[in-house]
Every structure is written in C-alpha cells, then in structure tokens.
Short mmCIF file of C-alpha atoms and ligand atoms in Angstrom, two decimals:
data_model
loop_
_atom_site.label_atom_id
_atom_site.label_comp_id
_atom_site.label_asym_id
_atom_site.label_seq_id
_atom_site.Cartn_x
_atom_site.Cartn_y
_atom_site.Cartn_z
CA MET A 1 9.60 -9.12 -25.62
CA SER A 2 8.34 -5.84 -27.07
CA ALA A 3 9.95 -2.49 -26.35
CA LYS A 4 6.80 -1.44 -24.50
CA THR A 5 6.87 -4.52 -22.26
CA LEU A 6 10.54 -3.93 -21.51
CA GLU A 7 9.79 -0.34 -20.64
CA ALA A 8 7.01 -1.52 -18.32
CA LEU A 9 9.53 -3.77 -16.56
CA ALA A 10 12.13 -1.08 -16.03
CA GLY A 11 12.26 0.45 -12.59
CA VAL A 12 9.91 3.33 -11.99
CA GLU A 13 11.12 6.36 -10.18
CA ALA A 14 10.22 5.93 -6.54
CA ALA A 15 7.65 8.47 -5.39
CA THR A 16 7.45 10.93 -2.52
CA VAL A 17 4.18 10.68 -0.57
CA GLU A 18 3.03 13.64 1.52
CA VAL A 19 0.05 13.54 3.83
CA HIS A 20 -0.95 17.01 5.05
CA ASP A 21 -3.14 17.44 8.12
CA VAL A 22 -5.58 14.71 7.12
CA HIS A 23 -8.82 14.44 9.10
CA LYS A 24 -11.42 11.80 8.38
CA TRP A 25 -14.68 11.21 10.17
CA TYR A 26 -17.82 9.16 9.79
CA GLY A 27 -20.65 11.12 11.38
CA ALA A 28 -19.52 11.81 14.93
CA HIS A 29 -16.80 9.16 14.75
CA ARG A 30 -13.43 10.83 14.28
CA VAL A 31 -11.12 8.31 12.71
CA LEU A 32 -8.14 10.41 11.59
CA ASN A 33 -7.32 13.52 13.60
CA GLY A 34 -4.66 15.47 11.75
CA ILE A 35 -2.15 13.10 10.21
CA ASP A 36 1.04 14.62 8.76
CA LEU A 37 3.42 12.21 7.16
CA THR A 38 6.13 12.40 4.53
CA VAL A 39 7.53 9.29 2.90
CA ARG A 40 10.61 9.97 0.84
CA PRO A 41 11.52 8.19 -2.41
CA GLY A 42 12.61 4.63 -1.78
CA GLU A 43 11.81 4.84 1.92
CA VAL A 44 10.11 1.92 3.67
CA THR A 45 7.63 3.14 6.26
CA VAL A 46 5.93 0.67 8.59
CA ILE A 47 2.72 1.80 10.27
CA LEU A 48 1.84 0.19 13.58
CA GLY A 49 -1.13 0.71 15.82
CA PRO A 50 -3.96 -1.03 17.62
CA SER A 51 -7.03 -2.28 15.84
CA GLY A 52 -9.36 0.61 15.00
CA SER A 53 -6.63 3.26 15.24
CA GLY A 54 -7.14 4.38 11.63
CA LYS A 55 -4.33 2.61 9.79
CA SER A 56 -6.46 1.22 6.95
CA THR A 57 -8.33 4.48 6.64
CA LEU A 58 -5.04 6.33 6.24
CA LEU A 59 -3.93 4.02 3.42
CA ARG A 60 -7.37 4.32 1.83
CA VAL A 61 -7.14 8.11 1.90
CA VAL A 62 -3.71 7.95 0.24
CA ASN A 63 -5.17 5.78 -2.51
CA HIS A 64 -8.29 7.97 -2.69
CA LEU A 65 -10.61 5.13 -1.78
CA GLU A 66 -11.71 7.55 0.96
CA LYS A 67 -11.90 11.31 0.78
CA PRO A 68 -10.58 13.25 3.78
CA GLU A 69 -12.86 15.87 5.37
CA ILE A 70 -9.85 18.12 5.93
CA GLY A 71 -6.35 17.96 4.52
CA HIS A 72 -4.89 16.42 1.41
CA VAL A 73 -2.37 13.99 0.05
CA SER A 74 0.15 14.48 -2.70
CA ILE A 75 2.37 12.11 -4.57
CA ASN A 76 5.42 13.64 -6.22
CA GLY A 77 3.79 16.99 -5.55
CA GLU A 78 0.62 16.09 -7.43
CA LEU A 79 -2.51 16.36 -5.29
CA ILE A 80 -4.44 13.12 -4.98
CA GLY A 81 -8.16 13.32 -5.70
CA VAL A 82 -8.24 17.10 -5.86
CA LYS A 83 -6.62 20.02 -7.63
CA ARG A 84 -6.08 23.62 -6.67
CA HIS A 85 -8.75 25.96 -7.91
CA GLY A 86 -7.78 29.41 -6.74
CA GLU A 87 -7.71 29.14 -2.97
CA ARG A 88 -9.93 26.07 -2.90
CA LEU A 89 -9.36 22.44 -3.64
CA LYS A 90 -11.60 21.08 -6.35
CA GLU A 91 -12.32 17.40 -6.82
CA LEU A 92 -10.86 15.67 -9.84
CA SER A 93 -13.04 13.74 -12.24
CA GLU A 94 -13.51 10.01 -11.66
CA ARG A 95 -11.34 9.40 -14.68
CA ALA A 96 -8.48 11.51 -13.37
CA ILE A 97 -8.75 9.76 -10.00
CA LEU A 98 -8.54 6.37 -11.71
CA THR A 99 -5.42 7.52 -13.53
CA GLN A 100 -3.85 8.61 -10.25
CA ARG A 101 -4.85 5.40 -8.52
CA GLY A 102 -3.25 3.51 -11.39
CA ARG A 103 0.13 4.79 -10.22
CA ILE A 104 -0.30 3.60 -6.64
CA GLY A 105 -0.04 -0.10 -5.85
CA PHE A 106 -2.34 -1.42 -3.13
CA VAL A 107 -2.03 -4.87 -1.59
CA PHE A 108 -4.96 -5.89 0.61
CA GLN A 109 -5.19 -8.27 3.53
CA ASN A 110 -7.52 -10.57 1.61
CA PHE A 111 -5.67 -10.49 -1.73
CA ASN A 112 -8.75 -9.31 -3.72
CA LEU A 113 -7.79 -11.23 -6.85
CA PHE A 114 -10.30 -11.65 -9.68
CA PRO A 115 -11.59 -15.23 -9.09
CA HIS A 116 -12.64 -15.79 -12.70
CA LEU A 117 -9.26 -14.81 -14.20
CA THR A 118 -6.11 -16.89 -14.36
CA VAL A 119 -3.09 -15.78 -12.37
CA LEU A 120 -1.54 -14.45 -15.59
CA ASP A 121 -4.60 -12.39 -16.47
CA ASN A 122 -4.98 -11.08 -12.92
CA VAL A 123 -1.55 -9.52 -13.33
CA ALA A 124 -2.04 -8.50 -16.98
CA ALA A 125 -5.48 -6.93 -16.48
CA ALA A 126 -4.61 -3.42 -15.34
CA PRO A 127 -2.04 -2.54 -18.02
CA VAL A 128 -4.59 -3.65 -20.65
CA ALA A 129 -7.53 -1.85 -19.00
CA THR A 130 -5.57 1.39 -18.82
CA GLY A 131 -4.54 1.04 -22.47
CA ARG A 132 -0.86 1.07 -21.59
CA LEU A 133 -0.10 -2.32 -23.17
CA ASN A 134 -1.91 -4.64 -25.54
CA LYS A 135 -2.82 -8.09 -24.27
CA PRO A 136 0.27 -10.02 -25.50
CA GLU A 137 2.56 -7.28 -24.15
CA ALA A 138 0.77 -7.28 -20.80
CA GLN A 139 0.96 -11.07 -20.59
CA ASP A 140 4.71 -10.94 -21.26
CA LEU A 141 5.03 -8.43 -18.46
CA ALA A 142 2.87 -10.57 -16.18
CA ARG A 143 5.01 -13.67 -16.85
CA GLU A 144 8.12 -11.74 -15.94
CA LEU A 145 6.60 -10.30 -12.75
CA LEU A 146 5.23 -13.69 -11.71
CA GLY A 147 8.73 -15.06 -12.11
CA ARG A 148 9.99 -12.32 -9.82
CA VAL A 149 7.59 -13.41 -7.05
CA GLY A 150 8.45 -17.09 -7.58
CA LEU A 151 5.26 -18.14 -9.38
CA ALA A 152 6.44 -18.73 -12.95
CA ASP A 153 4.83 -22.18 -12.88
CA LYS A 154 1.37 -20.93 -11.80
CA THR A 155 0.45 -18.62 -14.68
CA GLY A 156 -2.45 -20.82 -15.84
CA ALA A 157 -3.90 -21.47 -12.38
CA TYR A 158 -6.97 -19.77 -10.92
CA PRO A 159 -6.74 -18.01 -7.54
CA ARG A 160 -8.76 -20.70 -5.75
CA GLN A 161 -6.14 -23.29 -6.72
CA LEU A 162 -3.39 -21.39 -4.87
CA SER A 163 -2.43 -21.14 -1.21
CA GLY A 164 -2.98 -17.83 0.55
CA GLY A 165 0.73 -17.07 0.36
CA GLN A 166 0.75 -17.69 -3.38
CA GLN A 167 -2.37 -15.56 -3.86
CA GLN A 168 -0.77 -12.71 -1.99
CA ARG A 169 2.35 -12.98 -4.16
CA VAL A 170 0.09 -12.74 -7.24
CA ALA A 171 -1.46 -9.64 -5.70
CA ILE A 172 2.01 -8.14 -5.30
CA ALA A 173 2.87 -8.95 -8.93
CA ARG A 174 -0.41 -7.33 -9.93
CA ALA A 175 0.51 -4.18 -8.00
CA LEU A 176 3.92 -4.13 -9.72
CA ALA A 177 2.27 -4.31 -13.15
CA LEU A 178 0.98 -0.78 -12.55
CA ARG A 179 4.61 0.47 -12.43
CA PRO A 180 3.71 2.19 -9.20
CA GLY A 181 5.82 4.91 -7.65
CA VAL A 182 4.63 3.66 -4.27
CA ILE A 183 3.04 0.46 -2.99
CA LEU A 184 0.72 0.45 0.02
CA PHE A 185 0.31 -2.80 1.96
CA ASP A 186 -2.57 -3.25 4.40
CA GLU A 187 -1.70 -6.13 6.75
CA PRO A 188 -0.50 -8.27 3.83
CA THR A 189 0.18 -11.34 5.97
CA SER A 190 -2.50 -11.24 8.62
CA ALA A 191 -4.93 -13.50 6.71
CA LEU A 192 -2.24 -16.14 6.16
CA ASP A 193 -1.49 -19.36 7.98
CA PRO A 194 1.73 -18.81 9.96
CA GLU A 195 3.82 -21.08 7.74
CA LEU A 196 2.94 -18.96 4.67
CA VAL A 197 3.88 -15.58 6.14
CA GLY A 198 7.62 -15.89 5.41
CA GLU A 199 7.28 -16.31 1.64
CA VAL A 200 5.23 -13.10 1.36
CA LEU A 201 7.54 -11.12 3.63
CA ALA A 202 10.49 -12.30 1.52
CA VAL A 203 8.90 -10.82 -1.61
CA ILE A 204 8.18 -7.53 0.15
CA LYS A 205 11.74 -7.44 1.46
CA ASP A 206 12.99 -7.91 -2.07
CA LEU A 207 10.95 -4.85 -3.15
CA ALA A 208 12.26 -2.88 -0.18
CA THR A 209 15.86 -3.50 -1.15
CA SER A 210 15.16 -2.63 -4.79
CA GLY A 211 14.34 0.97 -3.85
CA THR A 212 10.56 1.08 -4.24
CA THR A 213 8.69 3.45 -1.92
CA LEU A 214 6.68 1.22 0.43
CA VAL A 215 4.12 1.97 3.13
CA ILE A 216 3.30 -1.16 5.09
CA VAL A 217 0.72 -1.68 7.81
CA THR A 218 1.75 -4.80 9.69
CA HIS A 219 1.93 -6.34 13.13
CA GLU A 220 5.10 -8.25 12.18
CA ILE A 221 7.45 -6.40 14.50
CA GLY A 222 10.52 -8.46 13.63
CA PHE A 223 9.96 -7.74 9.96
CA ALA A 224 9.50 -4.03 10.69
CA ARG A 225 12.78 -3.96 12.58
CA GLU A 226 14.51 -5.63 9.64
CA ILE A 227 13.22 -3.55 6.74
CA ALA A 228 11.72 -0.27 7.96
CA ASP A 229 13.54 2.98 7.52
CA ARG A 230 10.88 4.49 9.71
CA VAL A 231 8.22 3.17 12.03
CA VAL A 232 5.11 5.25 12.64
CA PHE A 233 2.92 4.40 15.62
CA ILE A 234 -0.71 5.53 15.32
CA ASP A 235 -3.34 5.54 18.03
CA GLY A 236 -6.74 7.23 18.00
CA GLY A 237 -6.17 8.59 14.51
CA ARG A 238 -3.01 10.47 15.54
CA ILE A 239 0.67 9.78 15.09
CA VAL A 240 1.92 9.16 18.61
CA GLU A 241 5.56 8.73 17.67
CA GLN A 242 7.74 7.94 14.69
CA GLY A 243 11.38 7.30 13.98
CA PRO A 244 13.83 4.58 13.04
CA PRO A 245 12.98 1.09 14.37
CA SER A 246 15.91 1.31 16.80
CA GLU A 247 14.08 4.15 18.53
CA VAL A 248 10.36 3.45 18.20
CA LEU A 249 10.60 -0.32 18.71
CA ASP A 250 13.50 -0.50 21.15
CA LYS A 251 13.17 2.78 23.06
CA PRO A 252 9.54 3.89 22.72
CA GLN A 253 8.94 7.27 24.34
CA HIS A 254 5.22 6.99 24.90
CA GLU A 255 3.28 4.81 27.25
CA ARG A 256 0.76 3.90 24.54
CA THR A 257 3.55 2.70 22.24
CA ARG A 258 5.09 0.62 25.05
CA ASP A 259 1.70 -0.84 25.89
CA PHE A 260 1.01 -1.76 22.24
CA LEU A 261 4.44 -3.32 21.74
CA SER A 262 4.13 -5.37 24.92
CA LYS A 263 0.96 -6.89 23.46
CA VAL A 264 2.23 -7.72 19.97
CA LEU A 265 5.82 -8.77 20.71
P1 ADP B 301 -7.37 -0.04 11.64
O1 ADP B 301 -7.03 -0.37 10.22
O2 ADP B 301 -6.29 0.69 12.35
O3 ADP B 301 -7.82 -1.24 12.41
P2 ADP B 301 -9.56 1.41 10.43
O4 ADP B 301 -8.92 2.51 9.69
O5 ADP B 301 -10.04 0.24 9.67
O6 ADP B 301 -8.60 0.96 11.63
O7 ADP B 301 -10.82 1.96 11.22
C1 ADP B 301 -10.72 3.02 12.15
C2 ADP B 301 -12.08 3.29 12.73
O8 ADP B 301 -12.93 3.80 11.72
C3 ADP B 301 -12.77 2.07 13.28
O9 ADP B 301 -13.41 2.40 14.48
C4 ADP B 301 -13.77 1.71 12.21
O10 ADP B 301 -14.89 1.09 12.76
C5 ADP B 301 -14.12 3.07 11.63
N1 ADP B 301 -14.52 3.00 10.23
C6 ADP B 301 -13.72 2.60 9.20
N2 ADP B 301 -14.36 2.66 8.03
C7 ADP B 301 -15.62 3.12 8.32
C8 ADP B 301 -16.79 3.39 7.53
N3 ADP B 301 -16.79 3.23 6.20
N4 ADP B 301 -17.89 3.84 8.18
C9 ADP B 301 -17.87 4.02 9.52
N5 ADP B 301 -16.82 3.78 10.32
C10 ADP B 301 -15.70 3.32 9.73
MG1 MG B 302 -6.93 -2.13 9.20
#
C-alpha cells in the first residue's frame, strides 16, 4: 500500500461543527427558525423530531446543499459556503464549496450510490475526482474501507446486486474515503427492511466509538440512547430541548418532546 493510501486511512482529526442562528425559508414557508448548535470534536449528536420539522434541511445547510437566509455554519472555525468580507459574508466559489463539502461525509436515506460503478469504484471515486489519490491508491483505500464495513467480498459487485443494508454500508465506506472531519447521517436506516437495520447501526456505532464527529438524524430511539452524547429534539424548525439521552429521552421537559417520544417508542 502506498504512503498516500496509508495516510488516507489514518484517522482524521475530528471536527467541531458550529451552527449559528440559522434561518431557512422557502417563500413564506419558514423551515428553520434560528438554530444554534455546537457539536464538539468526537461528539455523537442525534437529532430527533417529527416529519417536516426541518431535520434534513438542517443537515443540508451544514453540507451547503442549501444556503441559509440568515446565519451561518462553520467547521473547525472555517465558514461553510461563505467567507467574511469586511462586515458582510460573501459567497465562496463553487470550487471552494466543493472542496469544503469534500471534508464532510453525508450518508443519505436512499444510499445514493452510483449505479453504473462497482462497489469498489463507488468508494474510490471521490479521492480520485478530487485529485487526492490516483486510481490504484484510491482502490487500495476503498478495499480497506470496505473491509472495515464488512464488505471485503463485494468489491466487484454493482449496487443493484446488494441488499439495502449492504448498499448503505458501501455509502458509509464512501463517506469515510473523504477523510471527513464529520459525518452527517440523514435517517440512514429508515429505507431498510427491519432485519437489515442492525448491520448498519453496528457500523455507525463502530465509527462512534472510534472518535469521529457524527450528526445522526434517526428515529431509532434505542440506538440514540446507546450511542448519543447528546440528543437534540427539533420541532417547527426550532430546537425544543437538548441534552444527554438520560435527560431528553428519559426525562423530557417539554410536552412536544413527550408527545413525539410516545409516538416513536
Ligand atoms: P424533516 O427532515 O424533519 O422531515 P425537512 O427538512 O425535509 O423535514 O423539511 C422541512 C419542511 O421544509 C417541510 O415542510 C418540507 O416540505 C419543506 N421543504 C424542504 N425542502 C423544500 C424545498 N426545496 N422547497 C420547499 N419546501 C421544502
Ligand atoms: Mg428528513
């Protein structure tokens, strides 16, 4: 394995994510109404909330797939999508945004793998596209990461030949290939048959214990209790309450949190 591949495998320093007073609206529809959130290095934050409460939008703002109307996000102190220009914030170029996004892993509900690429090349694609590794180096890295998610024997398969749980594990390996300082998960198990949920949660748990900064939107309350350092409950685009699972899940202070938990538990 080349020195560059080995370097790509080494742990990346876990990032701090700061969300400052983020507002997002579509026309008259106010989706995020002043979100402030700090995720410290290595912390596992689980975001809970009813459907339509703004959870996906929040993750998409962090990854700059959406631009907030007000507020901003920074990762390790670096503003995402914008830079300071005197008193104002000025948008970064598309290229700079792509570079930033390349340091943030994103795992989607529906896997979003490239259907025409093998599992190996799905994982190897980003390090090659960003010029970080050449193809053989990236494929070495991909083999290693696929081994880590238990798919060493599937490198030559195409996504359609895999179960949903396997596809999602490929998607996690693909996120890891970016050497991200933080990985965002948007309901990573909600498209899976129930018997496939456990294998994906096990991989995420493995990442959680290895010190990666994780932000996970999920309705898996038992999983949240097990791995979250902090649970954040969102409703109507606002954080209603947050704290350790022992508080938010077991002793919720707000009626809306209690109501939500009574429906999902
Ligand atoms: P959640 O992930 O918590 O279910 P979302 O963040 O997906 O919620 O959506 C929050 C609200 O924003 C929903 O009412 C949704 O319909 C609306 N919304 C999301 N994306 C858009 C968009 N691109 N255009 C208009 N409305 C949107
Ligand atoms: Mg969502």
